[in-house]
Amino acid sequence: MFTSDSQSQKKPVTITLTGAGGQIGYATMFRIAAGEMLGADTPVRLRLLEIPPRGVKAAEGAAMELEDCAFELLESVDIFDDPQQAFEGANIGMLIGAHPRTAGMERADLLEANGAIFSQQGAAISKSAADDIKVVVVGNPANTNALIAASHAPDVPSERFTALTRLDHHRALAQLAAATNTRVSDIKKLAIWGNHSASQYPDVFNARIAGRAARGVLREHGKDEQWISGVFIPKVAKRGAEIIEVRGGSSVASAAHGAISHMRSWILGSGGEPVSMGVLSAGQYGVTEGIISSFPVICDNGCYEIDNSYEIDEFSQKYIDKTVQELLDEKEAVKTLGLLGESL
Ligand code: NDP
């Protein structure tokens, strides 16, 4: 006999979260357990992956706090230091842990350190995750880390490996709303293109504010093309550095919110509106095939599709070409380091 409670609840979803002992992991897991990612009708099982001994200890501490919250939706919490065990049966992978960029580290060193982590995790996902696995990579350089993971996962469609640019999307929304004295909910069809890095392109030219072209609304507020290129774009692209300077540490809760929003939209839908996600390019909008680039996507029923209704003018094209070139350079660098697998 089912009770009315169990009738209204969906099947439990297994989520593997890496870097669970770190800051963003900590800010993410409590919200997942509270039902903020998958809804109040979906029980969750958390599998936390960390590095021994310190990372694992921190994850153990977080798990104790999760227990103390007595979340009704939280069915279990398990901690692992072995990726293959951690991804066993996972429906969702939130790849947050990454090698930090330390002083004096060259870009190639960072790509190499992370390449080892993400190729191992891609292979583990391929071997042990559930058939419907969906992955978001948060750990930087997120787009290229996602590409490396996808290239080592022969049994998972590469489109299931995505990178986080939703935080950039949210930052752009907030800046545009502040500049035009409107609400974020009034703004539609904003997009982040390219890499989650300072080269990203936050595009307002396709955006609508309360049903009107954003450009016209901006003009009414004394903000022209020069404001877009000289103030808005650098403000969004360099917001992470500004947070570090003011807060004395990198963004945490806003990054966690971005990751939760990314997965929530992918799984529960984006309500017919485009959101930004780093996804594998098949050549859309002239973005070279085979890199993970941010695009506007519409999510529905557990799937996403790149929105093909955006117009790209000369101004936008210049920015998109630059950020795509950076992704191609990163891909070339990891290829040279022998870090790309064969399954792309
Ligand atoms: P954070 O939790 O603060 O950050 C984790 C990753 O998210 C970093 O790569 C960070 O990049 C990235 N990130 C992406 N977007 C943003 C953003 N907008 N703002 C800030 N960060 C962003 O790092 P911690 O050092 O606190 O924790 C990392 C944990 O990961 C550690 O506990 C470590 O042990 C673990 N780890 C686990 C691994 C595994 O499970 N196999 C592998 C490697 C590490 P950036 O560095 O550029 O800020």
mmCIF file of C-alpha atoms in Angstrom, residues 66-286:
data_model
loop_
_atom_site.group_PDB
_atom_site.id
_atom_site.type_symbol
_atom_site.label_atom_id
_atom_site.label_comp_id
_atom_site.label_asym_id
_atom_site.label_seq_id
_atom_site.Cartn_x
_atom_site.Cartn_y
_atom_site.Cartn_z
ATOM 1 C CA LEU A 66 23.562 17.574 6.365
ATOM 2 C CA GLU A 67 22.464 14.896 8.830
ATOM 3 C CA ASP A 68 21.787 17.566 11.447
ATOM 4 C CA CYS A 69 19.460 19.374 9.052
ATOM 5 C CA ALA A 70 17.198 16.261 8.893
ATOM 6 C CA PHE A 71 16.235 17.089 5.309
ATOM 7 C CA GLU A 72 13.161 15.053 4.410
ATOM 8 C CA LEU A 73 14.239 14.646 0.783
ATOM 9 C CA LEU A 74 17.780 13.473 1.570
ATOM 10 C CA GLU A 75 17.859 9.672 1.380
ATOM 11 C CA SER A 76 21.602 9.118 1.785
ATOM 12 C CA VAL A 77 25.050 10.695 1.796
ATOM 13 C CA ASP A 78 28.128 8.642 0.903
ATOM 14 C CA ILE A 79 31.714 9.827 0.676
ATOM 15 C CA PHE A 80 34.355 8.463 -1.692
ATOM 16 C CA ASP A 81 37.910 9.088 -2.762
ATOM 17 C CA ASP A 82 37.609 6.834 -5.805
ATOM 18 C CA PRO A 83 35.840 8.350 -8.856
ATOM 19 C CA GLN A 84 34.531 5.052 -10.183
ATOM 20 C CA GLN A 85 32.751 4.290 -6.911
ATOM 21 C CA ALA A 86 31.587 7.880 -6.533
ATOM 22 C CA PHE A 87 29.862 7.932 -9.937
ATOM 23 C CA GLU A 88 28.181 4.535 -9.495
ATOM 24 C CA GLY A 89 24.560 4.939 -10.630
ATOM 25 C CA ALA A 90 24.798 8.748 -10.830
ATOM 26 C CA ASN A 91 22.008 10.529 -12.724
ATOM 27 C CA ILE A 92 23.663 13.911 -12.229
ATOM 28 C CA GLY A 93 27.352 14.833 -11.977
ATOM 29 C CA MET A 94 28.328 18.201 -10.541
ATOM 30 C CA LEU A 95 32.067 18.459 -11.178
ATOM 31 C CA ILE A 96 33.091 21.267 -8.868
ATOM 32 C CA GLY A 97 36.507 20.190 -7.573
ATOM 33 C CA ALA A 98 39.479 21.265 -9.638
ATOM 34 C CA HIS A 99 43.159 21.966 -9.204
ATOM 35 C CA PRO A 100 43.427 25.596 -8.075
ATOM 36 C CA ARG A 101 45.429 28.129 -10.047
ATOM 37 C CA THR A 102 48.372 28.812 -7.746
ATOM 38 C CA ALA A 103 50.919 31.624 -7.901
ATOM 39 C CA GLY A 104 53.408 31.234 -10.745
ATOM 40 C CA MET A 105 51.355 28.542 -12.481
ATOM 41 C CA GLU A 106 51.319 28.820 -16.278
ATOM 42 C CA ARG A 107 48.106 28.129 -18.192
ATOM 43 C CA ALA A 108 49.605 24.893 -19.544
ATOM 44 C CA ASP A 109 50.369 23.724 -15.968
ATOM 45 C CA LEU A 110 46.769 24.354 -14.919
ATOM 46 C CA LEU A 111 45.402 22.568 -17.990
ATOM 47 C CA GLU A 112 47.720 19.652 -17.311
ATOM 48 C CA ALA A 113 46.850 19.351 -13.603
ATOM 49 C CA ASN A 114 43.138 19.451 -14.372
ATOM 50 C CA GLY A 115 43.439 17.282 -17.445
ATOM 51 C CA ALA A 116 44.465 14.365 -15.277
ATOM 52 C CA ILE A 117 41.500 14.891 -12.919
ATOM 53 C CA PHE A 118 38.870 15.321 -15.622
ATOM 54 C CA SER A 119 40.043 12.516 -17.891
ATOM 55 C CA GLN A 120 39.852 10.130 -14.936
ATOM 56 C CA GLN A 121 36.400 11.402 -13.967
ATOM 57 C CA GLY A 122 35.123 11.217 -17.581
ATOM 58 C CA ALA A 123 36.228 7.581 -17.767
ATOM 59 C CA ALA A 124 34.633 6.811 -14.394
ATOM 60 C CA ILE A 125 31.331 8.404 -15.488
ATOM 61 C CA SER A 126 31.420 6.345 -18.663
ATOM 62 C CA LYS A 127 31.962 3.116 -16.714
ATOM 63 C CA SER A 128 29.672 3.528 -13.741
ATOM 64 C CA ALA A 129 27.091 6.323 -14.064
ATOM 65 C CA ALA A 130 23.427 5.758 -14.937
ATOM 66 C CA ASP A 131 22.350 5.840 -18.601
ATOM 67 C CA ASP A 132 20.709 9.233 -18.220
ATOM 68 C CA ILE A 133 23.756 10.946 -16.611
ATOM 69 C CA LYS A 134 23.902 14.723 -17.065
ATOM 70 C CA VAL A 135 27.110 16.546 -16.142
ATOM 71 C CA VAL A 136 27.883 20.167 -15.352
ATOM 72 C CA VAL A 137 31.527 21.164 -14.915
ATOM 73 C CA VAL A 138 32.174 24.094 -12.554
ATOM 74 C CA GLY A 139 35.896 23.575 -11.851
ATOM 75 C CA ASN A 140 38.029 25.857 -13.996
ATOM 76 C CA PRO A 141 38.916 26.032 -16.848
ATOM 77 C CA ALA A 142 35.350 24.693 -16.975
ATOM 78 C CA ASN A 143 34.752 24.509 -20.749
ATOM 79 C CA THR A 144 37.979 22.674 -21.490
ATOM 80 C CA ASN A 145 37.680 20.439 -18.417
ATOM 81 C CA ALA A 146 34.218 19.414 -19.686
ATOM 82 C CA LEU A 147 35.690 18.715 -23.125
ATOM 83 C CA ILE A 148 38.414 16.529 -21.604
ATOM 84 C CA ALA A 149 35.867 14.590 -19.524
ATOM 85 C CA ALA A 150 33.600 14.059 -22.580
ATOM 86 C CA SER A 151 36.550 12.842 -24.651
ATOM 87 C CA HIS A 152 37.247 10.077 -22.115
ATOM 88 C CA ALA A 153 33.645 8.879 -21.865
ATOM 89 C CA PRO A 154 32.969 6.575 -24.828
ATOM 90 C CA ASP A 155 29.674 5.304 -23.403
ATOM 91 C CA VAL A 156 28.105 8.714 -22.756
ATOM 92 C CA PRO A 157 26.871 11.051 -25.513
ATOM 93 C CA SER A 158 29.246 14.055 -25.482
ATOM 94 C CA GLU A 159 26.268 16.460 -25.378
ATOM 95 C CA ARG A 160 25.688 15.363 -21.768
ATOM 96 C CA PHE A 161 28.911 17.099 -20.676
ATOM 97 C CA THR A 162 28.275 20.808 -20.152
ATOM 98 C CA ALA A 163 30.098 23.739 -18.549
ATOM 99 C CA LEU A 164 28.799 26.407 -16.206
ATOM 100 C CA THR A 165 28.217 29.866 -17.688
ATOM 101 C CA ARG A 166 24.929 30.478 -15.872
ATOM 102 C CA LEU A 167 26.685 32.577 -13.237
ATOM 103 C CA ASP A 168 27.922 34.854 -16.032
ATOM 104 C CA HIS A 169 24.363 34.942 -17.403
ATOM 105 C CA HIS A 170 23.031 35.970 -13.979
ATOM 106 C CA ARG A 171 25.734 38.613 -13.608
ATOM 107 C CA ALA A 172 24.801 40.076 -17.012
ATOM 108 C CA LEU A 173 21.085 40.065 -16.107
ATOM 109 C CA ALA A 174 21.748 41.899 -12.855
ATOM 110 C CA GLN A 175 23.986 44.524 -14.472
ATOM 111 C CA LEU A 176 21.515 45.166 -17.283
ATOM 112 C CA ALA A 177 18.599 45.470 -14.858
ATOM 113 C CA ALA A 178 20.559 47.940 -12.712
ATOM 114 C CA ALA A 179 21.593 50.021 -15.747
ATOM 115 C CA THR A 180 18.015 50.333 -17.030
ATOM 116 C CA ASN A 181 16.234 50.469 -13.684
ATOM 117 C CA THR A 182 14.196 47.366 -14.543
ATOM 118 C CA ARG A 183 13.674 43.972 -12.927
ATOM 119 C CA VAL A 184 15.724 40.933 -13.910
ATOM 120 C CA SER A 185 12.432 39.155 -14.659
ATOM 121 C CA ASP A 186 11.690 41.798 -17.353
ATOM 122 C CA ILE A 187 14.828 40.793 -19.295
ATOM 123 C CA LYS A 188 14.684 38.019 -21.901
ATOM 124 C CA LYS A 189 17.007 36.669 -24.601
ATOM 125 C CA LEU A 190 20.271 37.632 -22.997
ATOM 126 C CA ALA A 191 23.161 35.308 -23.838
ATOM 127 C CA ILE A 192 26.712 34.483 -22.863
ATOM 128 C CA TRP A 193 28.824 33.216 -25.770
ATOM 129 C CA GLY A 194 32.123 31.360 -25.637
ATOM 130 C CA ASN A 195 34.449 30.625 -22.751
ATOM 131 C CA HIS A 196 33.841 30.999 -18.999
ATOM 132 C CA SER A 197 36.783 33.383 -18.784
ATOM 133 C CA ALA A 198 37.501 37.063 -19.252
ATOM 134 C CA SER A 199 37.079 36.557 -23.032
ATOM 135 C CA GLN A 200 33.379 35.594 -22.735
ATOM 136 C CA TYR A 201 30.866 37.671 -24.669
ATOM 137 C CA PRO A 202 27.739 38.805 -22.792
ATOM 138 C CA ASP A 203 25.361 39.744 -25.626
ATOM 139 C CA VAL A 204 22.699 42.406 -25.064
ATOM 140 C CA PHE A 205 21.945 43.015 -28.744
ATOM 141 C CA ASN A 206 19.344 40.279 -28.872
ATOM 142 C CA ALA A 207 17.978 41.027 -25.408
ATOM 143 C CA ARG A 208 14.485 42.362 -24.775
ATOM 144 C CA ILE A 209 13.471 44.393 -21.749
ATOM 145 C CA ALA A 210 9.756 44.344 -20.965
ATOM 146 C CA GLY A 211 9.123 43.374 -24.586
ATOM 147 C CA ARG A 212 11.296 46.101 -26.145
ATOM 148 C CA ALA A 213 14.764 45.877 -27.725
ATOM 149 C CA ALA A 214 17.303 46.268 -24.893
ATOM 150 C CA ARG A 215 19.398 48.593 -27.058
ATOM 151 C CA GLY A 216 16.573 51.165 -27.250
ATOM 152 C CA VAL A 217 15.920 50.980 -23.509
ATOM 153 C CA LEU A 218 19.642 51.411 -22.846
ATOM 154 C CA ARG A 219 19.744 54.444 -25.142
ATOM 155 C CA GLU A 220 16.927 56.044 -23.149
ATOM 156 C CA HIS A 221 19.165 55.639 -20.101
ATOM 157 C CA GLY A 222 22.083 57.318 -21.865
ATOM 158 C CA LYS A 223 23.916 54.060 -22.539
ATOM 159 C CA ASP A 224 25.271 53.626 -26.048
ATOM 160 C CA GLU A 225 27.511 51.108 -27.803
ATOM 161 C CA GLN A 226 30.521 52.570 -26.046
ATOM 162 C CA TRP A 227 28.917 51.829 -22.688
ATOM 163 C CA ILE A 228 28.269 48.245 -23.838
ATOM 164 C CA SER A 229 31.870 47.647 -24.914
ATOM 165 C CA GLY A 230 33.613 49.848 -22.360
ATOM 166 C CA VAL A 231 31.568 49.254 -19.211
ATOM 167 C CA PHE A 232 29.028 46.413 -19.446
ATOM 168 C CA ILE A 233 31.090 43.695 -21.137
ATOM 169 C CA PRO A 234 34.234 44.130 -18.965
ATOM 170 C CA LYS A 235 32.094 44.460 -15.818
ATOM 171 C CA VAL A 236 30.428 41.075 -16.438
ATOM 172 C CA ALA A 237 33.559 39.341 -17.722
ATOM 173 C CA LYS A 238 35.734 40.528 -14.834
ATOM 174 C CA ARG A 239 33.146 40.312 -12.069
ATOM 175 C CA GLY A 240 34.888 37.285 -10.518
ATOM 176 C CA ALA A 241 38.100 39.295 -10.036
ATOM 177 C CA GLU A 242 36.115 42.216 -8.595
ATOM 178 C CA ILE A 243 34.474 39.889 -6.041
ATOM 179 C CA ILE A 244 37.903 38.544 -5.030
ATOM 180 C CA GLU A 245 39.191 42.068 -4.547
ATOM 181 C CA VAL A 246 36.241 43.252 -2.454
ATOM 182 C CA ARG A 247 35.380 40.073 -0.570
ATOM 183 C CA GLY A 248 38.901 38.778 -0.144
ATOM 184 C CA GLY A 249 37.913 35.414 -1.654
ATOM 185 C CA SER A 250 36.316 34.085 -4.836
ATOM 186 C CA SER A 251 32.580 33.852 -5.521
ATOM 187 C CA VAL A 252 31.004 30.936 -3.723
ATOM 188 C CA ALA A 253 27.242 31.202 -3.125
ATOM 189 C CA SER A 254 26.649 32.833 -6.523
ATOM 190 C CA ALA A 255 28.649 30.073 -8.260
ATOM 191 C CA ALA A 256 26.619 27.443 -6.353
ATOM 192 C CA HIS A 257 23.406 29.216 -7.372
ATOM 193 C CA GLY A 258 24.553 29.206 -10.998
ATOM 194 C CA ALA A 259 25.252 25.464 -10.895
ATOM 195 C CA ILE A 260 21.904 24.711 -9.257
ATOM 196 C CA SER A 261 20.040 26.910 -11.779
ATOM 197 C CA HIS A 262 21.902 25.235 -14.692
ATOM 198 C CA MET A 263 20.815 21.740 -13.625
ATOM 199 C CA ARG A 264 17.317 22.818 -12.617
ATOM 200 C CA SER A 265 16.695 24.335 -16.058
ATOM 201 C CA TRP A 266 18.165 21.320 -17.861
ATOM 202 C CA ILE A 267 16.047 18.861 -15.943
ATOM 203 C CA LEU A 268 12.837 20.786 -15.235
ATOM 204 C CA GLY A 269 12.903 23.085 -18.305
ATOM 205 C CA SER A 270 13.626 26.772 -18.874
ATOM 206 C CA GLY A 271 10.002 27.806 -19.449
ATOM 207 C CA GLY A 272 10.526 28.446 -23.160
ATOM 208 C CA GLU A 273 13.141 31.135 -22.441
ATOM 209 C CA PRO A 274 16.823 30.832 -23.410
ATOM 210 C CA VAL A 275 19.463 30.450 -20.688
ATOM 211 C CA SER A 276 23.239 30.227 -21.173
ATOM 212 C CA MET A 277 25.056 26.885 -21.012
ATOM 213 C CA GLY A 278 28.474 25.725 -22.180
ATOM 214 C CA VAL A 279 27.624 22.922 -24.643
ATOM 215 C CA LEU A 280 29.342 21.003 -27.403
ATOM 216 C CA SER A 281 29.274 22.954 -30.651
ATOM 217 C CA ALA A 282 28.150 21.201 -33.810
ATOM 218 C CA GLY A 283 29.078 24.339 -35.762
ATOM 219 C CA GLN A 284 26.044 26.476 -34.788
ATOM 220 C CA TYR A 285 26.495 30.224 -35.351
ATOM 221 C CA GLY A 286 29.816 29.442 -37.033
#
